[in-house]
Amino acid sequence: MDKLAKATGAIQRNDIAERGQTISESIRIIDKRRASVDIPNGGTIASGLASLYDYMERRLVEANAKSDAQIVEEVVTLLNEIKSAWDTISTKQA
C-alpha cells in the first residue's frame, strides 16, 4: 500500500522515474502473492484470487503507461478488499 501511495504521489507530481520505480515494486509484490497462491489445493477461491492478482498487475502496467492515478486507486481498493477478507477470516478463526 505504501508503494502505491508513493506511485500516486509521483503521478500527481509528474515524477516519471519514481512512478515507474514504485509501480514496478508494487507489481513485484503482487506477483509474489500471486505466485504463492496454491491453485491445485485451493480450488475455485485460489484460482479466482490468482486471477485477481493478475488483473491488478495488468492494471498497474496500464497505470504506469497512462500515468493514471485512478487506476492505481482501483488497485488499492481491490487490495483493501482482499485484506479485509483475510482479516475477517483471521477474526473468525481466533
Short mmCIF file of C-alpha atoms in Angstrom, two decimals:
data_model
loop_
_atom_site.label_atom_id
_atom_site.label_comp_id
_atom_site.label_asym_id
_atom_site.label_seq_id
_atom_site.Cartn_x
_atom_site.Cartn_y
_atom_site.Cartn_z
CA MET A 1 0.00 0.00 0.00
CA ASP A 2 2.87 2.34 0.80
CA LYS A 3 4.39 1.83 -2.64
CA LEU A 4 1.05 2.50 -4.31
CA ALA A 5 0.58 5.69 -2.30
CA LYS A 6 4.03 6.81 -3.43
CA ALA A 7 3.13 5.92 -7.03
CA THR A 8 0.00 8.06 -6.81
CA GLY A 9 2.06 10.95 -5.47
CA ALA A 10 4.62 10.51 -8.24
CA ILE A 11 1.87 10.57 -10.86
CA GLN A 12 0.47 13.76 -9.37
CA ARG A 13 3.94 15.37 -9.37
CA ASN A 14 4.69 14.02 -12.86
CA ASP A 15 7.79 12.28 -11.46
CA ILE A 16 8.24 9.67 -14.17
CA ALA A 17 11.20 7.90 -12.57
CA GLU A 18 9.57 7.45 -9.16
CA ARG A 19 6.27 6.48 -10.78
CA GLY A 20 7.97 3.72 -12.75
CA GLN A 21 10.00 2.51 -9.80
CA THR A 22 7.15 2.39 -7.28
CA ILE A 23 4.72 0.80 -9.70
CA SER A 24 7.32 -1.81 -10.67
CA GLU A 25 7.96 -2.58 -6.99
CA SER A 26 4.20 -2.88 -6.41
CA ILE A 27 3.86 -5.28 -9.33
CA ARG A 28 6.69 -7.44 -7.93
CA ILE A 29 4.99 -7.58 -4.52
CA ILE A 30 1.64 -8.54 -6.04
CA ASP A 31 3.37 -11.09 -8.29
CA LYS A 32 4.93 -12.75 -5.23
CA ARG A 33 1.47 -13.01 -3.68
CA ARG A 34 0.05 -14.46 -6.90
CA ALA A 35 2.88 -16.99 -7.10
CA SER A 36 2.19 -18.12 -3.52
CA VAL A 37 -1.45 -19.00 -4.23
CA ASP A 38 -1.88 -22.78 -4.05
CA ILE A 39 -4.20 -23.25 -7.03
CA PRO A 40 -4.15 -27.09 -7.08
CA ASN A 41 -5.23 -27.30 -3.44
CA GLY A 42 -7.16 -24.05 -3.16
CA GLY A 43 -9.77 -24.76 -5.79
CA THR A 44 -12.02 -22.06 -7.16
CA ILE A 45 -11.17 -19.50 -4.50
CA ALA A 46 -7.43 -19.81 -5.12
CA SER A 47 -7.93 -19.64 -8.86
CA GLY A 48 -10.06 -16.53 -8.51
CA LEU A 49 -7.53 -14.89 -6.21
CA ALA A 50 -4.68 -15.63 -8.64
CA SER A 51 -6.74 -14.12 -11.46
CA LEU A 52 -7.44 -11.03 -9.38
CA TYR A 53 -3.73 -10.59 -8.65
CA ASP A 54 -3.02 -10.96 -12.37
CA TYR A 55 -5.65 -8.33 -13.15
CA MET A 56 -4.12 -5.92 -10.64
CA GLU A 57 -0.67 -6.40 -12.16
CA ARG A 58 -2.03 -5.64 -15.65
CA ARG A 59 -3.86 -2.58 -14.35
CA LEU A 60 -0.67 -1.26 -12.76
CA VAL A 61 1.19 -1.67 -16.05
CA GLU A 62 -1.59 0.35 -17.66
CA ALA A 63 -1.46 2.95 -14.87
CA ASN A 64 2.24 3.40 -15.48
CA ALA A 65 1.83 3.66 -19.25
CA LYS A 66 -1.02 6.17 -18.96
CA SER A 67 0.23 7.92 -15.82
CA ASP A 68 -3.23 7.35 -14.36
CA ALA A 69 -3.65 7.69 -10.60
CA GLN A 70 -7.27 6.47 -10.77
CA ILE A 71 -6.10 3.06 -11.94
CA VAL A 72 -3.66 2.92 -9.02
CA GLU A 73 -6.53 3.78 -6.67
CA GLU A 74 -8.59 0.96 -8.20
CA VAL A 75 -5.80 -1.48 -7.31
CA VAL A 76 -5.57 -0.03 -3.79
CA THR A 77 -9.32 -0.61 -3.37
CA LEU A 78 -9.00 -4.22 -4.54
CA LEU A 79 -6.08 -4.87 -2.21
CA ASN A 80 -8.02 -3.36 0.69
CA GLU A 81 -10.93 -5.70 -0.06
CA ILE A 82 -8.60 -8.71 -0.05
CA LYS A 83 -7.04 -7.55 3.21
CA SER A 84 -10.47 -7.06 4.75
CA ALA A 85 -11.47 -10.59 3.75
CA TRP A 86 -8.29 -12.04 5.28
CA ASP A 87 -8.86 -10.01 8.44
CA THR A 88 -12.39 -11.38 8.68
CA ILE A 89 -11.15 -14.94 8.27
CA SER A 90 -8.46 -14.40 10.93
CA THR A 91 -11.01 -12.96 13.37
CA LYS A 92 -13.39 -15.88 12.86
CA GLN A 93 -10.62 -18.42 13.44
CA ALA A 94 -9.43 -16.76 16.64
#
